[in-house]
């Protein structure tokens, strides 16, 4: 029985990241806050959402999300506030804070760079192999007499 309790405690550890004092009274708002928090990256932990992180920065971000929801903002407005901020008030954290970065604007170049480079490398390799296969074996230039003599001297040494 002790082992079973220990296993369930270890499995539920991320659930303890959100402290009881952070939980909103309105269950619908709390559900929205949790959904938003699952998509925001902890700035201290690598690839961990602020909902799962115990870091102080993650806690501050969770509180900020809940504060913005209590102000009546929509989910997209809350995310936009955290990413871009408000000039003169809050600078925002940039798109790094998003666990799933947007595929628009300059990020579109980054999303497309990998597949484009793969396609280019396959095309270049295919062209090289095709040219190499077309070259007849007899057309490969051999060594002239001077080169043969020099090679013989090198091999004797």
JSON list of C-alpha atoms in Angstrom, two decimals:
[
{"chain": "A", "resi": 1, "resn": "UNK", "atom": "CA", "xyz": [0.00, 0.00, 0.00]},
{"chain": "A", "resi": 2, "resn": "UNK", "atom": "CA", "xyz": [2.87, 2.39, 0.83]},
{"chain": "A", "resi": 3, "resn": "UNK", "atom": "CA", "xyz": [4.40, 1.81, -2.59]},
{"chain": "A", "resi": 4, "resn": "UNK", "atom": "CA", "xyz": [1.13, 2.58, -4.32]},
{"chain": "A", "resi": 5, "resn": "UNK", "atom": "CA", "xyz": [0.79, 5.89, -2.44]},
{"chain": "A", "resi": 6, "resn": "UNK", "atom": "CA", "xyz": [4.40, 6.77, -3.29]},
{"chain": "A", "resi": 7, "resn": "UNK", "atom": "CA", "xyz": [3.87, 6.02, -6.98]},
{"chain": "A", "resi": 8, "resn": "UNK", "atom": "CA", "xyz": [0.73, 8.17, -7.13]},
{"chain": "A", "resi": 9, "resn": "UNK", "atom": "CA", "xyz": [2.50, 10.97, -5.27]},
{"chain": "A", "resi": 10, "resn": "UNK", "atom": "CA", "xyz": [5.40, 10.94, -7.74]},
{"chain": "A", "resi": 11, "resn": "UNK", "atom": "CA", "xyz": [3.05, 10.86, -10.73]},
{"chain": "A", "resi": 12, "resn": "UNK", "atom": "CA", "xyz": [1.05, 13.78, -9.39]},
{"chain": "A", "resi": 13, "resn": "UNK", "atom": "CA", "xyz": [4.05, 16.04, -8.69]},
{"chain": "A", "resi": 14, "resn": "UNK", "atom": "CA", "xyz": [3.35, 18.47, -11.58]},
{"chain": "A", "resi": 15, "resn": "UNK", "atom": "CA", "xyz": [-0.15, 18.99, -10.20]},
{"chain": "A", "resi": 16, "resn": "UNK", "atom": "CA", "xyz": [1.41, 20.46, -7.05]},
{"chain": "A", "resi": 17, "resn": "UNK", "atom": "CA", "xyz": [3.05, 23.25, -9.06]},
{"chain": "A", "resi": 18, "resn": "UNK", "atom": "CA", "xyz": [-0.07, 25.39, -8.91]},
{"chain": "A", "resi": 19, "resn": "UNK", "atom": "CA", "xyz": [-0.36, 26.43, -5.28]},
{"chain": "A", "resi": 20, "resn": "UNK", "atom": "CA", "xyz": [-3.78, 26.46, -3.58]},
{"chain": "A", "resi": 21, "resn": "UNK", "atom": "CA", "xyz": [-3.64, 30.24, -3.13]},
{"chain": "A", "resi": 22, "resn": "UNK", "atom": "CA", "xyz": [-3.21, 30.65, -6.89]},
{"chain": "A", "resi": 23, "resn": "UNK", "atom": "CA", "xyz": [-6.41, 28.78, -7.78]},
{"chain": "A", "resi": 24, "resn": "UNK", "atom": "CA", "xyz": [-9.27, 31.03, -8.86]},
{"chain": "A", "resi": 25, "resn": "UNK", "atom": "CA", "xyz": [-12.70, 30.75, -7.22]},
{"chain": "A", "resi": 26, "resn": "UNK", "atom": "CA", "xyz": [-14.47, 30.54, -10.58]},
{"chain": "A", "resi": 27, "resn": "UNK", "atom": "CA", "xyz": [-13.89, 27.00, -11.96]},
{"chain": "A", "resi": 28, "resn": "UNK", "atom": "CA", "xyz": [-14.34, 28.15, -15.59]},
{"chain": "A", "resi": 29, "resn": "UNK", "atom": "CA", "xyz": [-11.72, 30.88, -15.20]},
{"chain": "A", "resi": 30, "resn": "UNK", "atom": "CA", "xyz": [-9.41, 28.42, -13.49]},
{"chain": "A", "resi": 31, "resn": "UNK", "atom": "CA", "xyz": [-9.86, 25.98, -16.37]},
{"chain": "A", "resi": 32, "resn": "UNK", "atom": "CA", "xyz": [-9.01, 28.75, -18.86]},
{"chain": "A", "resi": 33, "resn": "UNK", "atom": "CA", "xyz": [-5.97, 29.73, -16.79]},
{"chain": "A", "resi": 34, "resn": "UNK", "atom": "CA", "xyz": [-4.76, 26.13, -16.80]},
{"chain": "A", "resi": 35, "resn": "UNK", "atom": "CA", "xyz": [-5.18, 25.84, -20.57]},
{"chain": "A", "resi": 36, "resn": "UNK", "atom": "CA", "xyz": [-3.25, 29.07, -21.15]},
{"chain": "A", "resi": 37, "resn": "UNK", "atom": "CA", "xyz": [-0.55, 28.02, -18.67]},
{"chain": "A", "resi": 38, "resn": "UNK", "atom": "CA", "xyz": [-0.03, 24.70, -20.46]},
{"chain": "A", "resi": 39, "resn": "UNK", "atom": "CA", "xyz": [0.98, 26.61, -23.60]},
{"chain": "A", "resi": 40, "resn": "UNK", "atom": "CA", "xyz": [3.43, 29.01, -21.92]},
{"chain": "A", "resi": 41, "resn": "UNK", "atom": "CA", "xyz": [7.08, 28.04, -21.37]},
{"chain": "A", "resi": 42, "resn": "UNK", "atom": "CA", "xyz": [8.78, 28.49, -18.03]},
{"chain": "A", "resi": 43, "resn": "UNK", "atom": "CA", "xyz": [11.68, 30.88, -18.61]},
{"chain": "A", "resi": 44, "resn": "UNK", "atom": "CA", "xyz": [13.89, 28.98, -16.14]},
{"chain": "A", "resi": 45, "resn": "UNK", "atom": "CA", "xyz": [13.02, 25.37, -16.99]},
{"chain": "A", "resi": 46, "resn": "UNK", "atom": "CA", "xyz": [13.71, 24.01, -20.46]},
{"chain": "A", "resi": 47, "resn": "UNK", "atom": "CA", "xyz": [10.57, 22.97, -22.35]},
{"chain": "A", "resi": 48, "resn": "UNK", "atom": "CA", "xyz": [8.37, 22.84, -19.27]},
{"chain": "A", "resi": 49, "resn": "UNK", "atom": "CA", "xyz": [5.09, 24.70, -19.08]},
{"chain": "A", "resi": 50, "resn": "UNK", "atom": "CA", "xyz": [4.50, 27.23, -16.34]},
{"chain": "A", "resi": 51, "resn": "UNK", "atom": "CA", "xyz": [1.65, 24.99, -15.19]},
{"chain": "A", "resi": 52, "resn": "UNK", "atom": "CA", "xyz": [4.15, 22.19, -14.46]},
{"chain": "A", "resi": 53, "resn": "UNK", "atom": "CA", "xyz": [7.03, 24.27, -13.14]},
{"chain": "A", "resi": 54, "resn": "UNK", "atom": "CA", "xyz": [7.81, 25.07, -9.50]},
{"chain": "A", "resi": 55, "resn": "UNK", "atom": "CA", "xyz": [10.12, 27.98, -10.38]},
{"chain": "A", "resi": 56, "resn": "UNK", "atom": "CA", "xyz": [9.32, 31.42, -8.95]},
{"chain": "A", "resi": 57, "resn": "UNK", "atom": "CA", "xyz": [9.15, 32.93, -12.44]},
{"chain": "A", "resi": 58, "resn": "UNK", "atom": "CA", "xyz": [6.58, 30.32, -13.46]},
{"chain": "A", "resi": 59, "resn": "UNK", "atom": "CA", "xyz": [4.51, 31.15, -10.38]},
{"chain": "A", "resi": 60, "resn": "UNK", "atom": "CA", "xyz": [4.65, 34.85, -11.27]},
{"chain": "A", "resi": 61, "resn": "UNK", "atom": "CA", "xyz": [3.51, 34.08, -14.81]},
{"chain": "A", "resi": 62, "resn": "UNK", "atom": "CA", "xyz": [0.65, 31.90, -13.53]},
{"chain": "A", "resi": 63, "resn": "UNK", "atom": "CA", "xyz": [-0.47, 34.76, -11.29]},
{"chain": "A", "resi": 64, "resn": "UNK", "atom": "CA", "xyz": [-0.19, 37.20, -14.20]},
{"chain": "A", "resi": 65, "resn": "UNK", "atom": "CA", "xyz": [-2.37, 34.95, -16.37]},
{"chain": "A", "resi": 66, "resn": "UNK", "atom": "CA", "xyz": [-5.00, 34.75, -13.64]},
{"chain": "A", "resi": 67, "resn": "UNK", "atom": "CA", "xyz": [-4.85, 38.50, -13.04]},
{"chain": "A", "resi": 68, "resn": "UNK", "atom": "CA", "xyz": [-5.47, 39.22, -16.74]},
{"chain": "A", "resi": 69, "resn": "UNK", "atom": "CA", "xyz": [-8.36, 36.74, -16.82]},
{"chain": "A", "resi": 70, "resn": "UNK", "atom": "CA", "xyz": [-9.94, 38.44, -13.80]},
{"chain": "A", "resi": 71, "resn": "UNK", "atom": "CA", "xyz": [-9.73, 41.72, -15.73]},
{"chain": "A", "resi": 72, "resn": "UNK", "atom": "CA", "xyz": [-12.03, 40.11, -18.30]},
{"chain": "A", "resi": 73, "resn": "UNK", "atom": "CA", "xyz": [-9.51, 39.53, -21.10]},
{"chain": "A", "resi": 74, "resn": "UNK", "atom": "CA", "xyz": [-9.88, 36.67, -23.57]},
{"chain": "A", "resi": 75, "resn": "UNK", "atom": "CA", "xyz": [-7.35, 33.87, -23.89]},
{"chain": "A", "resi": 76, "resn": "UNK", "atom": "CA", "xyz": [-5.71, 35.39, -26.98]},
{"chain": "A", "resi": 77, "resn": "UNK", "atom": "CA", "xyz": [-5.48, 38.80, -25.28]},
{"chain": "A", "resi": 78, "resn": "UNK", "atom": "CA", "xyz": [-3.77, 37.25, -22.24]},
{"chain": "A", "resi": 79, "resn": "UNK", "atom": "CA", "xyz": [-1.24, 35.43, -24.42]},
{"chain": "A", "resi": 80, "resn": "UNK", "atom": "CA", "xyz": [-0.67, 38.56, -26.51]},
{"chain": "A", "resi": 81, "resn": "UNK", "atom": "CA", "xyz": [-0.06, 40.59, -23.33]},
{"chain": "A", "resi": 82, "resn": "UNK", "atom": "CA", "xyz": [2.50, 38.08, -22.04]},
{"chain": "A", "resi": 83, "resn": "UNK", "atom": "CA", "xyz": [4.27, 37.81, -25.40]},
{"chain": "A", "resi": 84, "resn": "UNK", "atom": "CA", "xyz": [4.23, 41.46, -26.53]},
{"chain": "A", "resi": 85, "resn": "UNK", "atom": "CA", "xyz": [3.38, 43.40, -23.37]},
{"chain": "A", "resi": 86, "resn": "UNK", "atom": "CA", "xyz": [2.17, 47.00, -23.42]},
{"chain": "A", "resi": 87, "resn": "UNK", "atom": "CA", "xyz": [4.56, 49.81, -24.45]},
{"chain": "A", "resi": 88, "resn": "UNK", "atom": "CA", "xyz": [5.68, 51.81, -21.45]},
{"chain": "A", "resi": 89, "resn": "UNK", "atom": "CA", "xyz": [4.05, 49.41, -18.99]},
{"chain": "A", "resi": 90, "resn": "UNK", "atom": "CA", "xyz": [5.34, 45.89, -19.56]},
{"chain": "A", "resi": 91, "resn": "UNK", "atom": "CA", "xyz": [7.81, 44.78, -22.24]},
{"chain": "A", "resi": 92, "resn": "UNK", "atom": "CA", "xyz": [6.54, 41.21, -22.62]},
{"chain": "A", "resi": 93, "resn": "UNK", "atom": "CA", "xyz": [8.64, 38.06, -22.90]},
{"chain": "A", "resi": 94, "resn": "UNK", "atom": "CA", "xyz": [8.66, 37.58, -26.66]},
{"chain": "A", "resi": 95, "resn": "UNK", "atom": "CA", "xyz": [7.64, 34.48, -28.57]},
{"chain": "A", "resi": 96, "resn": "UNK", "atom": "CA", "xyz": [10.18, 32.38, -26.66]},
{"chain": "A", "resi": 97, "resn": "UNK", "atom": "CA", "xyz": [7.59, 32.07, -23.90]},
{"chain": "A", "resi": 98, "resn": "UNK", "atom": "CA", "xyz": [5.26, 30.12, -26.23]},
{"chain": "A", "resi": 99, "resn": "UNK", "atom": "CA", "xyz": [5.71, 26.35, -26.14]},
{"chain": "A", "resi": 100, "resn": "UNK", "atom": "CA", "xyz": [4.28, 26.20, -29.68]},
{"chain": "A", "resi": 101, "resn": "UNK", "atom": "CA", "xyz": [5.63, 29.26, -31.53]},
{"chain": "A", "resi": 102, "resn": "UNK", "atom": "CA", "xyz": [3.43, 30.86, -34.14]},
{"chain": "A", "resi": 103, "resn": "UNK", "atom": "CA", "xyz": [3.96, 29.98, -37.80]},
{"chain": "A", "resi": 104, "resn": "UNK", "atom": "CA", "xyz": [3.63, 33.52, -39.11]},
{"chain": "A", "resi": 105, "resn": "UNK", "atom": "CA", "xyz": [5.96, 36.35, -40.11]},
{"chain": "A", "resi": 106, "resn": "UNK", "atom": "CA", "xyz": [9.65, 35.80, -39.50]},
{"chain": "A", "resi": 107, "resn": "UNK", "atom": "CA", "xyz": [8.97, 32.47, -37.78]},
{"chain": "A", "resi": 108, "resn": "UNK", "atom": "CA", "xyz": [7.63, 31.16, -41.07]},
{"chain": "A", "resi": 109, "resn": "UNK", "atom": "CA", "xyz": [11.18, 31.39, -42.46]},
{"chain": "A", "resi": 110, "resn": "UNK", "atom": "CA", "xyz": [12.48, 29.33, -39.54]},
{"chain": "A", "resi": 111, "resn": "UNK", "atom": "CA", "xyz": [9.73, 26.73, -39.88]},
{"chain": "A", "resi": 112, "resn": "UNK", "atom": "CA", "xyz": [10.39, 26.39, -43.61]},
{"chain": "A", "resi": 113, "resn": "UNK", "atom": "CA", "xyz": [14.20, 26.46, -43.52]},
{"chain": "A", "resi": 114, "resn": "UNK", "atom": "CA", "xyz": [14.61, 22.82, -42.48]},
{"chain": "A", "resi": 115, "resn": "UNK", "atom": "CA", "xyz": [12.44, 21.26, -45.18]},
{"chain": "A", "resi": 116, "resn": "UNK", "atom": "CA", "xyz": [13.84, 23.61, -47.85]},
{"chain": "A", "resi": 117, "resn": "UNK", "atom": "CA", "xyz": [17.42, 22.70, -46.94]},
{"chain": "A", "resi": 118, "resn": "UNK", "atom": "CA", "xyz": [16.54, 19.00, -46.99]},
{"chain": "A", "resi": 119, "resn": "UNK", "atom": "CA", "xyz": [14.99, 19.28, -50.46]},
{"chain": "A", "resi": 120, "resn": "UNK", "atom": "CA", "xyz": [17.98, 21.28, -51.77]},
{"chain": "A", "resi": 121, "resn": "UNK", "atom": "CA", "xyz": [20.48, 18.77, -50.43]},
{"chain": "A", "resi": 122, "resn": "UNK", "atom": "CA", "xyz": [18.57, 15.84, -51.95]},
{"chain": "A", "resi": 123, "resn": "UNK", "atom": "CA", "xyz": [18.45, 17.63, -55.32]},
{"chain": "A", "resi": 124, "resn": "UNK", "atom": "CA", "xyz": [22.17, 18.48, -55.22]},
{"chain": "A", "resi": 125, "resn": "UNK", "atom": "CA", "xyz": [23.14, 14.94, -54.20]},
{"chain": "A", "resi": 126, "resn": "UNK", "atom": "CA", "xyz": [20.91, 13.48, -56.92]},
{"chain": "A", "resi": 127, "resn": "UNK", "atom": "CA", "xyz": [22.46, 15.76, -59.55]},
{"chain": "A", "resi": 128, "resn": "UNK", "atom": "CA", "xyz": [25.96, 14.83, -58.46]},
{"chain": "A", "resi": 129, "resn": "UNK", "atom": "CA", "xyz": [25.22, 11.11, -58.52]},
{"chain": "A", "resi": 130, "resn": "UNK", "atom": "CA", "xyz": [23.50, 11.38, -61.93]},
{"chain": "A", "resi": 131, "resn": "UNK", "atom": "CA", "xyz": [26.51, 13.22, -63.44]},
{"chain": "A", "resi": 132, "resn": "UNK", "atom": "CA", "xyz": [28.89, 10.71, -61.91]},
{"chain": "A", "resi": 133, "resn": "UNK", "atom": "CA", "xyz": [26.92, 7.76, -63.29]},
{"chain": "A", "resi": 134, "resn": "UNK", "atom": "CA", "xyz": [26.92, 9.26, -66.81]},
{"chain": "A", "resi": 135, "resn": "UNK", "atom": "CA", "xyz": [30.72, 9.59, -66.93]},
{"chain": "A", "resi": 136, "resn": "UNK", "atom": "CA", "xyz": [32.12, 6.53, -68.76]},
{"chain": "A", "resi": 137, "resn": "UNK", "atom": "CA", "xyz": [34.90, 4.70, -66.98]},
{"chain": "A", "resi": 138, "resn": "UNK", "atom": "CA", "xyz": [37.22, 4.92, -70.01]},
{"chain": "A", "resi": 139, "resn": "UNK", "atom": "CA", "xyz": [37.05, 8.72, -70.06]},
{"chain": "A", "resi": 140, "resn": "UNK", "atom": "CA", "xyz": [38.73, 9.08, -66.70]},
{"chain": "A", "resi": 141, "resn": "UNK", "atom": "CA", "xyz": [42.12, 10.59, -67.46]},
{"chain": "A", "resi": 142, "resn": "UNK", "atom": "CA", "xyz": [45.05, 8.41, -66.44]},
{"chain": "A", "resi": 143, "resn": "UNK", "atom": "CA", "xyz": [48.52, 9.50, -65.39]},
{"chain": "A", "resi": 144, "resn": "UNK", "atom": "CA", "xyz": [50.89, 10.82, -68.05]},
{"chain": "A", "resi": 145, "resn": "UNK", "atom": "CA", "xyz": [54.49, 9.51, -68.28]},
{"chain": "A", "resi": 146, "resn": "UNK", "atom": "CA", "xyz": [55.91, 12.27, -66.09]},
{"chain": "A", "resi": 147, "resn": "UNK", "atom": "CA", "xyz": [53.33, 11.61, -63.35]},
{"chain": "A", "resi": 148, "resn": "UNK", "atom": "CA", "xyz": [53.98, 7.86, -63.54]},
{"chain": "A", "resi": 149, "resn": "UNK", "atom": "CA", "xyz": [57.74, 8.43, -63.05]},
{"chain": "A", "resi": 150, "resn": "UNK", "atom": "CA", "xyz": [57.12, 10.75, -60.08]},
{"chain": "A", "resi": 151, "resn": "UNK", "atom": "CA", "xyz": [54.76, 8.19, -58.52]},
{"chain": "A", "resi": 152, "resn": "UNK", "atom": "CA", "xyz": [57.36, 5.45, -58.94]},
{"chain": "A", "resi": 153, "resn": "UNK", "atom": "CA", "xyz": [59.99, 7.64, -57.19]},
{"chain": "A", "resi": 154, "resn": "UNK", "atom": "CA", "xyz": [57.61, 8.32, -54.27]},
{"chain": "A", "resi": 155, "resn": "UNK", "atom": "CA", "xyz": [56.81, 4.64, -53.87]},
{"chain": "A", "resi": 156, "resn": "UNK", "atom": "CA", "xyz": [60.53, 3.69, -53.85]},
{"chain": "A", "resi": 157, "resn": "UNK", "atom": "CA", "xyz": [61.20, 6.08, -50.97]}
]
